[in-house]
Short mmCIF file of N, CA and C in Angstrom, two decimals:
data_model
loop_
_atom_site.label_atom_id
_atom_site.label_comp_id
_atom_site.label_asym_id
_atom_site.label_seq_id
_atom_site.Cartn_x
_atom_site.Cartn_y
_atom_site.Cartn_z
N UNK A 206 -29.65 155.65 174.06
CA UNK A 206 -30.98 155.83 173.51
C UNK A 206 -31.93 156.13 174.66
N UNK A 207 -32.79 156.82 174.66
CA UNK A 207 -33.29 157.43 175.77
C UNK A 207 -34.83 157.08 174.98
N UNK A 208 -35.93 157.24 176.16
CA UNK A 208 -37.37 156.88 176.22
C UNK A 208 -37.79 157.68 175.00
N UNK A 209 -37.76 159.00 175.26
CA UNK A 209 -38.33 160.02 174.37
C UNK A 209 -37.99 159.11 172.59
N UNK A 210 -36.70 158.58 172.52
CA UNK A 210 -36.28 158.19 170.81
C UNK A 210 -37.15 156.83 171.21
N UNK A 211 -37.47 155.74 171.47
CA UNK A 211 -38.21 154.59 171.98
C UNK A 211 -39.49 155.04 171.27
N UNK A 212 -40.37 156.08 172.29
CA UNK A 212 -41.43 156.56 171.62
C UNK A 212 -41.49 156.79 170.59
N UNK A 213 -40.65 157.66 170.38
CA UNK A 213 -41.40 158.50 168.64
C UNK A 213 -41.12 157.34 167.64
N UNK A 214 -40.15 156.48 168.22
CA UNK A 214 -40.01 155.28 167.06
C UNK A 214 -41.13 154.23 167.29
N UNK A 215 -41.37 154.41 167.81
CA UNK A 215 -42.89 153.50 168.42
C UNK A 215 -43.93 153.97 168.11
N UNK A 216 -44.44 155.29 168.01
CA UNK A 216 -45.50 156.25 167.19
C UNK A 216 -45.45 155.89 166.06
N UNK A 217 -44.17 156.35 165.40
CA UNK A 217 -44.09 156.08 163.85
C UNK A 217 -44.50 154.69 163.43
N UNK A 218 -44.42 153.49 164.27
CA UNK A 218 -44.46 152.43 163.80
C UNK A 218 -45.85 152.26 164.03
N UNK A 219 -46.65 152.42 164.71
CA UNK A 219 -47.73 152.51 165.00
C UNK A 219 -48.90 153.21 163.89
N UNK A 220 -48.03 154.46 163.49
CA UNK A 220 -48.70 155.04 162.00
C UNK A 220 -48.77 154.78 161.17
N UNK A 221 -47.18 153.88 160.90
CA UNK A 221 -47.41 152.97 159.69
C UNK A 221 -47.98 152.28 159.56
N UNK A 222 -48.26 151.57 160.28
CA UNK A 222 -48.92 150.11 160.47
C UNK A 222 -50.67 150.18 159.98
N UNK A 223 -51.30 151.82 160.90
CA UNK A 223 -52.47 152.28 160.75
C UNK A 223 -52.72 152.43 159.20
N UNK A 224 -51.40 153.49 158.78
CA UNK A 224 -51.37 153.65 156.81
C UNK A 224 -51.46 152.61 155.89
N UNK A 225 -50.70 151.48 156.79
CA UNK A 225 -50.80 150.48 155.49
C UNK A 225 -52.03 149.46 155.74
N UNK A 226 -52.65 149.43 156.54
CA UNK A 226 -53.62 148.51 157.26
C UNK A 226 -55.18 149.23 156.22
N UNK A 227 -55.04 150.58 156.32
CA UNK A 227 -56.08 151.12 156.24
C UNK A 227 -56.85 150.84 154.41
N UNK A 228 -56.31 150.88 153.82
CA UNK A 228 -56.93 150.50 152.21
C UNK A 228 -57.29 148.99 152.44
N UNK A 229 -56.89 148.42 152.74
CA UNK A 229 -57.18 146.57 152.84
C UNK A 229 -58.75 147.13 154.05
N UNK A 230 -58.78 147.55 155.05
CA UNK A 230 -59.83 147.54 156.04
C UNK A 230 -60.57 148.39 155.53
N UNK A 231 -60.62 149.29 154.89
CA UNK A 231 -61.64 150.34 154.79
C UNK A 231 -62.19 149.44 153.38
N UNK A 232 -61.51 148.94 152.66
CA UNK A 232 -62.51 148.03 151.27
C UNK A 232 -62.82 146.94 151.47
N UNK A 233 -62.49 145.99 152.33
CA UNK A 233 -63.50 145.13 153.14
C UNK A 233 -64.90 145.49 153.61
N UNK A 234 -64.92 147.00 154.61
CA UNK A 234 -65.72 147.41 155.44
C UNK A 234 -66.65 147.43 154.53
N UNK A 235 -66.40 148.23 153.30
CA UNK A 235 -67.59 149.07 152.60
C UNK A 235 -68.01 147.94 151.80
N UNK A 236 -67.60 147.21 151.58
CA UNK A 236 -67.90 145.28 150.45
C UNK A 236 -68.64 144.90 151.27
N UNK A 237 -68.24 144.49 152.71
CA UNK A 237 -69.03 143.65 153.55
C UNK A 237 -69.95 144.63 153.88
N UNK A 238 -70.31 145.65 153.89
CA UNK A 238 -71.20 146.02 153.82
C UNK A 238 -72.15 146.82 152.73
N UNK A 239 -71.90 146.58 151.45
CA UNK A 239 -72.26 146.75 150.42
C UNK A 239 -73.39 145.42 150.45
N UNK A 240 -72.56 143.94 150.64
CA UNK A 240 -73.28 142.57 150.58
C UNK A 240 -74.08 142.50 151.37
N UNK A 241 -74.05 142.75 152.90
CA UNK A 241 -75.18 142.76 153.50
C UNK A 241 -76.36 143.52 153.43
N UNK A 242 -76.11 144.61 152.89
CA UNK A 242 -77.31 145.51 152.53
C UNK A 242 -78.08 145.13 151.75
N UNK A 243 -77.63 144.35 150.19
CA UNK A 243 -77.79 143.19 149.23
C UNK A 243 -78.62 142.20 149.54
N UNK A 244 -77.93 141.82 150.73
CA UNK A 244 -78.96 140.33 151.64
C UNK A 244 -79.75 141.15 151.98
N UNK A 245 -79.71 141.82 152.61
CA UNK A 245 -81.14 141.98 153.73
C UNK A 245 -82.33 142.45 152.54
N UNK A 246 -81.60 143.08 151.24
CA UNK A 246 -82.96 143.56 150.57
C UNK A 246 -83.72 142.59 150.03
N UNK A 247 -82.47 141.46 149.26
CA UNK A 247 -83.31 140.50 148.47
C UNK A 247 -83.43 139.30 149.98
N UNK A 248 -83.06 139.12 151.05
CA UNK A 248 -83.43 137.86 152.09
C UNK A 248 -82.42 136.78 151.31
N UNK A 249 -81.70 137.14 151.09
CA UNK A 249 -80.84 135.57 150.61
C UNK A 249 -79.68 135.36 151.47
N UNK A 250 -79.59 134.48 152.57
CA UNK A 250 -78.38 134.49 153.28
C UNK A 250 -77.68 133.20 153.09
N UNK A 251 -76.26 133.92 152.84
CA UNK A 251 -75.79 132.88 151.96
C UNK A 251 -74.34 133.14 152.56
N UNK A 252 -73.73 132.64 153.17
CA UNK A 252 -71.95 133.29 154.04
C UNK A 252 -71.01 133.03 152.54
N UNK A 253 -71.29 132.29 151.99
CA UNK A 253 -70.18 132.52 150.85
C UNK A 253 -70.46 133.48 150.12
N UNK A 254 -71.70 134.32 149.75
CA UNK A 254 -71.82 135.39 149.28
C UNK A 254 -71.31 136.59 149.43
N UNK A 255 -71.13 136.84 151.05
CA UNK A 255 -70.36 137.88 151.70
C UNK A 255 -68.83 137.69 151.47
N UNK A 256 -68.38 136.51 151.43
CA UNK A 256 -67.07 136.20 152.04
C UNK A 256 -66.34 136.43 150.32
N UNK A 257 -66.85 135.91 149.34
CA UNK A 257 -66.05 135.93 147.94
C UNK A 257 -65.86 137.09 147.24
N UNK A 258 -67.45 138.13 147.70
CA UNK A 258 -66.65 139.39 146.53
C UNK A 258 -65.54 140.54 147.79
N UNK A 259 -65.59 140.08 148.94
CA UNK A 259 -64.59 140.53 149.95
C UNK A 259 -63.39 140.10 149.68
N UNK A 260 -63.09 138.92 149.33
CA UNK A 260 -61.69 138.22 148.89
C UNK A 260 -61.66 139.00 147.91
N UNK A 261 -62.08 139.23 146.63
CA UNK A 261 -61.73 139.26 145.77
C UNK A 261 -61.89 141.42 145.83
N UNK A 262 -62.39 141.88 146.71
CA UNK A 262 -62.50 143.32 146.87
C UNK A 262 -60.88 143.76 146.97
N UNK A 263 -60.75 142.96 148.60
CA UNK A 263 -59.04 143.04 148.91
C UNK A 263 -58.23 142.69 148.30
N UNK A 264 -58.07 141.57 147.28
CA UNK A 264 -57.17 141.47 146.22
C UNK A 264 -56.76 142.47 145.52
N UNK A 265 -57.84 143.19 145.02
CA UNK A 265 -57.70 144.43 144.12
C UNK A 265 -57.26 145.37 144.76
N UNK A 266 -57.37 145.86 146.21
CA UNK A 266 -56.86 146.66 146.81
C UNK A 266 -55.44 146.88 146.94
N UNK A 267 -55.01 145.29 147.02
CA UNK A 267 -53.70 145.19 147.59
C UNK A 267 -52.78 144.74 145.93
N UNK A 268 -53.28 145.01 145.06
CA UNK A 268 -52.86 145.18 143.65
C UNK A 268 -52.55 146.50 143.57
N UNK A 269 -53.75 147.37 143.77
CA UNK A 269 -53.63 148.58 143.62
C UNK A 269 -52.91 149.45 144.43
N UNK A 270 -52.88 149.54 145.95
CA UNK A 270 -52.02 150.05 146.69
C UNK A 270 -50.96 149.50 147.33
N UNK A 271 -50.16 148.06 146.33
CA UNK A 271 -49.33 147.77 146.78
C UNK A 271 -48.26 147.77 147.32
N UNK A 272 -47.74 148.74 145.87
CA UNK A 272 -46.43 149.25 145.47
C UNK A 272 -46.12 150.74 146.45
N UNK A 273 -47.42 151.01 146.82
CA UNK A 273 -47.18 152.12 147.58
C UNK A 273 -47.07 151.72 149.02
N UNK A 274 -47.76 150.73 149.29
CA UNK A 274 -47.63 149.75 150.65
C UNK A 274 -46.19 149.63 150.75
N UNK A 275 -45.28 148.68 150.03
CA UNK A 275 -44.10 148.78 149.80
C UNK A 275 -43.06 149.91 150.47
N UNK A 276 -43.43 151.25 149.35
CA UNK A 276 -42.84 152.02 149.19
C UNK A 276 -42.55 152.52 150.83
N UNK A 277 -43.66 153.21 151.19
CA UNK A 277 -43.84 153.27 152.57
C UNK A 277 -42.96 152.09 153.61
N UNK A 278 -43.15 151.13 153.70
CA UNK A 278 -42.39 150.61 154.51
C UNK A 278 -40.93 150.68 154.37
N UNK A 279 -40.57 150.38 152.55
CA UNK A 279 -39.13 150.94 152.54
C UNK A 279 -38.71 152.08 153.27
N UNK A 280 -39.19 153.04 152.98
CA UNK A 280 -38.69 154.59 153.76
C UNK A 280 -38.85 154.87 155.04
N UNK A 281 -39.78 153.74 155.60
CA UNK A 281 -39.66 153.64 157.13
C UNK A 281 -38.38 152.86 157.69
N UNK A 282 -38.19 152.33 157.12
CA UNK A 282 -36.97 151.22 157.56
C UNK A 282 -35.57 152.18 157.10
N UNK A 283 -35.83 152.77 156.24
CA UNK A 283 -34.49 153.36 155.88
C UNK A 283 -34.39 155.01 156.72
N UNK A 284 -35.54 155.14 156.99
CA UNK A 284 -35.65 156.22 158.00
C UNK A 284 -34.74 155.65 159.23
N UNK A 285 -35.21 154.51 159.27
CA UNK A 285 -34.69 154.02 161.03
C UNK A 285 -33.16 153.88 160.75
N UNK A 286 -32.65 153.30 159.89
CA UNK A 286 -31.50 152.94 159.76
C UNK A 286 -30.78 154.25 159.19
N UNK A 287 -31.19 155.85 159.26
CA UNK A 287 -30.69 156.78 159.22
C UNK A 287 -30.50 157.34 160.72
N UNK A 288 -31.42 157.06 161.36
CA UNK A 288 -31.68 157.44 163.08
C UNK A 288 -30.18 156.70 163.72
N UNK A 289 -29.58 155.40 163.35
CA UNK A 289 -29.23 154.52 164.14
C UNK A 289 -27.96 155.39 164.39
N UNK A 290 -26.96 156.36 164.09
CA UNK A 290 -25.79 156.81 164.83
C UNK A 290 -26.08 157.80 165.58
N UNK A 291 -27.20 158.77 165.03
CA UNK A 291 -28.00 159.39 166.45
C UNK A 291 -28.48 158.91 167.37
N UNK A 292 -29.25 157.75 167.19
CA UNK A 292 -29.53 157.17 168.85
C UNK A 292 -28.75 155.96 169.45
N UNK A 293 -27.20 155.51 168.83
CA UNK A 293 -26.38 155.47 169.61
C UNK A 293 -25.32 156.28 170.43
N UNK A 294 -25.55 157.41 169.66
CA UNK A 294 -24.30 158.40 170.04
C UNK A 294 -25.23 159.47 171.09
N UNK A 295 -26.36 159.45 171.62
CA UNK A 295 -27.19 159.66 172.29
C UNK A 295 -27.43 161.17 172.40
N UNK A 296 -27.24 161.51 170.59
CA UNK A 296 -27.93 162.74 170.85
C UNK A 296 -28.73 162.94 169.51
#
């Protein structure tokens, strides 16, 4: 197994990680900042206000893009475990 197969299997894992990370972080971002915009108009600061419809934002996220969360990692793993007699047989 040589550096060059290391990398690109290290990229890929790195992309995945970005793909599946990204629906959970990007609907937090826009909640927690949906709520603070909320506070600052009406002045009500309240940390459980921010923090519950965020729980409950990402819940739904990870309902909704679960199965595809899933899916994705399956086919990464089965990707790798298609790689494995090419990058023992070192070509």
């Amino acid at each position: 197994m040589d550096s060059n197969a290391v990398l690109d299997i290290g990229l890929d894992a790195l992309i995945l990680a970005a793909k599946l990370s990204a629906p959970i972080l990007v609907t937090a971002l826009v909640v927690g900042f949906a709520v603070s915009l909320l506070q600052s108009i009406t002045q009500v600061q309240e940390v459980t206000l921010s923090f519950v419809p965020k729980a409950i934002a990402v819940s739904v996220a990870l309902l909704v893009a679960g199965h595809w969360m899933i899916s994705e990692t399956v086919s990464f793993t089965q990707e790798l475990f298609t790689r494995i007699p090419s990058l023992l047989s070192g070509g």
